[in-house]
mmCIF file of C-alpha atoms in Angstrom:
data_model
loop_
_atom_site.group_PDB
_atom_site.id
_atom_site.type_symbol
_atom_site.label_atom_id
_atom_site.label_comp_id
_atom_site.label_asym_id
_atom_site.label_seq_id
_atom_site.Cartn_x
_atom_site.Cartn_y
_atom_site.Cartn_z
ATOM 1 C CA MET A 1 -2.356 -19.644 16.952
ATOM 2 C CA GLU A 2 -4.242 -16.354 16.800
ATOM 3 C CA ASN A 3 -2.185 -13.199 17.374
ATOM 4 C CA GLN A 4 -4.567 -11.012 19.401
ATOM 5 C CA VAL A 5 -2.090 -8.349 20.502
ATOM 6 C CA SER A 6 -3.489 -4.819 20.505
ATOM 7 C CA ARG A 7 -1.965 -3.050 17.510
ATOM 8 C CA SER A 8 -2.661 0.642 18.082
ATOM 9 C CA GLN A 9 0.982 1.802 18.162
ATOM 10 C CA ALA A 10 3.671 1.503 15.469
ATOM 11 C CA GLU A 11 5.829 -0.651 17.759
ATOM 12 C CA ASP A 12 2.960 -3.165 18.027
ATOM 13 C CA TRP A 13 3.527 -4.013 14.348
ATOM 14 C CA VAL A 14 7.193 -4.969 14.824
ATOM 15 C CA LEU A 15 7.663 -8.734 15.122
ATOM 16 C CA ASP A 16 10.245 -11.472 14.898
ATOM 17 C CA SER A 17 9.464 -12.934 11.479
ATOM 18 C CA ARG A 18 11.118 -16.280 12.229
ATOM 19 C CA GLN A 19 9.068 -16.815 15.374
ATOM 20 C CA PHE A 20 5.953 -15.615 13.585
ATOM 21 C CA VAL A 21 6.219 -18.375 10.967
ATOM 22 C CA VAL A 22 7.489 -21.075 13.370
ATOM 23 C CA ARG A 23 4.448 -20.512 15.594
ATOM 24 C CA HIS A 24 2.097 -20.370 12.595
ATOM 25 C CA GLU A 25 0.714 -17.117 13.891
ATOM 26 C CA VAL A 26 -2.128 -15.195 12.328
ATOM 27 C CA ILE A 27 -2.830 -11.483 12.542
ATOM 28 C CA ASP A 28 -6.442 -10.386 12.264
ATOM 29 C CA ALA A 29 -6.399 -6.735 13.197
ATOM 30 C CA VAL A 30 -7.510 -3.258 12.362
ATOM 31 C CA LEU A 31 -4.736 -0.901 11.320
ATOM 32 C CA PRO A 32 -5.463 2.628 12.586
ATOM 33 C CA ALA A 33 -5.241 5.311 9.914
ATOM 34 C CA THR A 34 -3.140 7.408 12.294
ATOM 35 C CA LEU A 35 -0.261 4.947 11.802
ATOM 36 C CA LEU A 36 -0.353 5.266 8.001
ATOM 37 C CA GLU A 37 1.351 8.647 7.645
ATOM 38 C CA ARG A 38 2.738 8.084 4.138
ATOM 39 C CA LEU A 39 -0.670 6.970 2.854
ATOM 40 C CA ALA A 40 -2.335 9.978 4.506
ATOM 41 C CA GLU A 41 -0.056 12.277 2.485
ATOM 42 C CA GLU A 42 -1.331 10.745 -0.766
ATOM 43 C CA VAL A 43 -5.085 10.883 -0.145
ATOM 44 C CA ALA A 44 -7.610 13.711 -0.191
ATOM 45 C CA ALA A 45 -9.241 13.182 3.209
ATOM 46 C CA ALA A 46 -9.042 11.285 6.472
ATOM 47 C CA PHE A 47 -9.890 7.605 6.058
ATOM 48 C CA PRO A 48 -11.171 4.771 8.250
ATOM 49 C CA PRO A 49 -8.925 2.024 9.646
ATOM 50 C CA VAL A 50 -7.724 -0.729 7.320
ATOM 51 C CA GLU A 51 -8.563 -4.372 7.983
ATOM 52 C CA VAL A 52 -5.504 -6.632 8.051
ATOM 53 C CA HIS A 53 -5.191 -10.392 7.783
ATOM 54 C CA VAL A 54 -1.728 -11.993 7.760
ATOM 55 C CA GLU A 55 -1.170 -15.736 7.922
ATOM 56 C CA THR A 56 1.859 -17.956 7.597
ATOM 57 C CA VAL A 57 2.164 -20.200 4.540
ATOM 58 C CA ARG A 58 4.783 -22.122 2.567
ATOM 59 C CA SER A 59 5.854 -20.815 -0.822
ATOM 60 C CA PRO A 60 6.009 -23.143 -3.835
ATOM 61 C CA ARG A 61 9.782 -23.372 -3.207
ATOM 62 C CA GLY A 62 9.075 -24.623 0.316
ATOM 63 C CA LEU A 63 10.210 -21.434 2.035
ATOM 64 C CA PRO A 64 8.294 -19.924 4.950
ATOM 65 C CA GLY A 65 6.097 -17.081 3.915
ATOM 66 C CA MET A 66 3.159 -14.854 4.660
ATOM 67 C CA ARG A 67 -0.125 -14.285 2.874
ATOM 68 C CA VAL A 68 -1.416 -10.728 3.382
ATOM 69 C CA ARG A 69 -4.939 -9.423 2.770
ATOM 70 C CA LEU A 70 -5.732 -5.755 3.287
ATOM 71 C CA ASP A 71 -9.074 -4.041 2.944
ATOM 72 C CA GLY A 72 -9.681 -0.331 3.246
ATOM 73 C CA ALA A 73 -11.062 2.718 1.479
ATOM 74 C CA VAL A 74 -9.608 6.146 0.826
ATOM 75 C CA GLN A 75 -10.566 9.256 -1.065
ATOM 76 C CA VAL A 76 -8.189 10.558 -3.706
ATOM 77 C CA GLN A 77 -8.461 13.413 -6.175
ATOM 78 C CA CYS A 78 -10.222 12.559 -9.440
ATOM 79 C CA GLN A 79 -7.882 13.404 -12.315
ATOM 80 C CA ARG A 80 -10.781 14.521 -14.511
ATOM 81 C CA CYS A 81 -13.007 16.709 -12.304
ATOM 82 C CA MET A 82 -10.511 17.281 -9.453
ATOM 83 C CA LEU A 83 -13.094 16.343 -6.807
ATOM 84 C CA PRO A 84 -12.611 13.501 -4.287
ATOM 85 C CA VAL A 85 -13.325 9.976 -5.492
ATOM 86 C CA SER A 86 -13.588 6.926 -3.216
ATOM 87 C CA VAL A 87 -11.187 4.094 -3.935
ATOM 88 C CA ARG A 88 -11.170 0.669 -2.336
ATOM 89 C CA LEU A 89 -7.728 -0.646 -1.490
ATOM 90 C CA ALA A 90 -7.721 -4.430 -1.222
ATOM 91 C CA PRO A 91 -4.293 -5.782 -2.087
ATOM 92 C CA ARG A 92 -3.647 -9.515 -1.775
ATOM 93 C CA VAL A 93 0.066 -10.351 -1.663
ATOM 94 C CA ARG A 94 2.352 -13.224 -0.748
ATOM 95 C CA PHE A 95 5.861 -12.985 0.631
ATOM 96 C CA GLU A 96 8.656 -15.515 0.911
ATOM 97 C CA LEU A 97 10.890 -14.945 3.897
ATOM 98 C CA VAL A 98 14.524 -15.353 2.883
ATOM 99 C CA GLU A 99 17.686 -15.491 5.000
ATOM 100 C CA THR A 100 20.145 -13.406 2.952
ATOM 101 C CA GLU A 101 20.109 -10.227 0.900
ATOM 102 C CA SER A 102 21.535 -12.133 -2.068
ATOM 103 C CA ALA A 103 18.380 -14.285 -2.045
ATOM 104 C CA LEU A 104 16.357 -11.102 -2.528
ATOM 105 C CA ASP A 105 18.169 -10.447 -5.794
ATOM 106 C CA THR A 106 17.657 -13.948 -7.164
ATOM 107 C CA ASP A 107 13.902 -13.906 -6.627
ATOM 108 C CA ASP A 108 12.233 -14.167 -10.049
ATOM 109 C CA ASP A 109 8.771 -15.335 -9.024
ATOM 110 C CA ASP A 110 6.030 -12.925 -10.109
ATOM 111 C CA GLN A 111 3.556 -14.372 -7.611
ATOM 112 C CA TRP A 112 5.716 -14.172 -4.491
ATOM 113 C CA ASP A 113 7.793 -11.201 -3.298
ATOM 114 C CA ALA A 114 10.862 -11.926 -1.218
ATOM 115 C CA VAL A 115 11.477 -10.154 2.084
ATOM 116 C CA LEU A 116 14.318 -10.616 4.508
ATOM 117 C CA HIS A 117 13.765 -12.382 7.834
ATOM 118 C CA SER A 118 14.371 -10.117 10.798
ATOM 119 C CA GLU A 119 14.070 -10.171 14.561
ATOM 120 C CA ARG A 120 12.595 -6.664 14.201
ATOM 121 C CA PHE A 121 10.444 -7.091 11.103
ATOM 122 C CA ASP A 122 8.456 -3.887 10.493
ATOM 123 C CA MET A 123 5.092 -5.262 9.384
ATOM 124 C CA LEU A 124 3.555 -1.758 9.441
ATOM 125 C CA HIS A 125 6.030 -0.507 6.830
ATOM 126 C CA LEU A 126 5.370 -3.532 4.623
ATOM 127 C CA LEU A 127 1.586 -3.120 4.871
ATOM 128 C CA GLU A 128 1.726 0.605 4.143
ATOM 129 C CA ASP A 129 3.934 -0.065 1.103
ATOM 130 C CA GLU A 130 1.300 -2.447 -0.251
ATOM 131 C CA LEU A 131 -1.480 0.089 0.305
ATOM 132 C CA LEU A 132 0.537 2.770 -1.499
ATOM 133 C CA LEU A 133 1.172 0.404 -4.407
ATOM 134 C CA ALA A 134 -2.572 -0.293 -4.588
ATOM 135 C CA LEU A 135 -3.418 3.382 -5.151
ATOM 136 C CA PRO A 136 -4.554 3.962 -8.736
ATOM 137 C CA PHE A 137 -2.171 5.950 -10.949
ATOM 138 C CA ALA A 138 -4.900 8.215 -12.372
ATOM 139 C CA PRO A 139 -8.068 7.820 -10.297
ATOM 140 C CA MET A 140 -11.336 8.970 -11.859
ATOM 141 C CA HIS A 141 -15.042 8.780 -11.208
ATOM 142 C CA ALA A 142 -16.945 6.428 -13.507
ATOM 143 C CA ALA A 143 -18.641 9.497 -14.995
ATOM 144 C CA CYS A 144 -17.785 13.138 -14.352
ATOM 145 C CA GLU A 145 -16.963 16.322 -16.230
ATOM 146 C CA PRO A 146 -13.796 18.389 -16.169
ATOM 147 C CA PRO A 147 -14.117 21.601 -14.130
ATOM 148 C CA ALA A 148 -15.809 24.485 -15.947
ATOM 149 C CA ASN A 149 -13.645 27.357 -17.237
ATOM 150 C CA SER A 150 -13.361 30.334 -14.944
ATOM 151 C CA GLU A 151 -15.136 32.687 -17.379
ATOM 152 C CA VAL A 152 -18.202 31.498 -19.245
ATOM 153 C CA GLY A 153 -17.574 30.996 -22.941
ATOM 154 C CA GLU A 154 -13.876 31.839 -22.808
ATOM 155 C CA LYS A 155 -11.564 29.058 -23.850
ATOM 156 C CA VAL A 156 -8.424 28.816 -21.735
ATOM 157 C CA LEU A 157 -5.257 28.627 -23.836
ATOM 158 C CA PRO A 158 -2.353 27.782 -21.535
ATOM 159 C CA PHE A 159 0.372 28.757 -24.040
ATOM 160 C CA ALA A 160 -1.245 31.942 -25.372
ATOM 161 C CA ALA A 161 1.262 34.130 -23.498
ATOM 162 C CA LEU A 162 4.132 32.343 -25.248
ATOM 163 C CA ALA A 163 2.646 33.115 -28.657
ATOM 164 C CA SER A 164 2.886 36.845 -27.929
ATOM 165 C CA PHE A 165 6.642 36.489 -27.333
ATOM 166 C CA LYS A 166 7.069 34.743 -30.668
ATOM 167 C CA ARG A 167 5.469 37.661 -32.524
ATOM 168 C CA ARG A 168 7.869 40.219 -31.020
#
């Protein structure tokens, strides 16, 4: 069953996770960048919507679950030259839906993350978390140079002022 609900508002991404898996629903949608406020704080510029595909599956333990595919692109600051660099975000994750919080703690599967069933499951929050986790720790262009010093030929010594205190 295809889930063709318009998903332009945050509330549109709240669902009953039990019903979602019982009905074998699928979400094929575009997630507007305006709903990804936490991601927007981490990137260098506005970004296009993110493609979302969520389908119901069974985990190896036989529990109901979801397979999530995201695909988007953002610009972040290059840690070498400090200019924007484009980064593709395409996480692929699987979630087991568990009934109790204690089941969250006993999850030791590296391939499947456990999330708690809920009548008001915030899919938007889950998707944004995965996009944030997909951001590179130290993004860099394949080839770039560090920014030039402010004065030609002068080497910047960040601790030079401290050395003058030591001599006093």
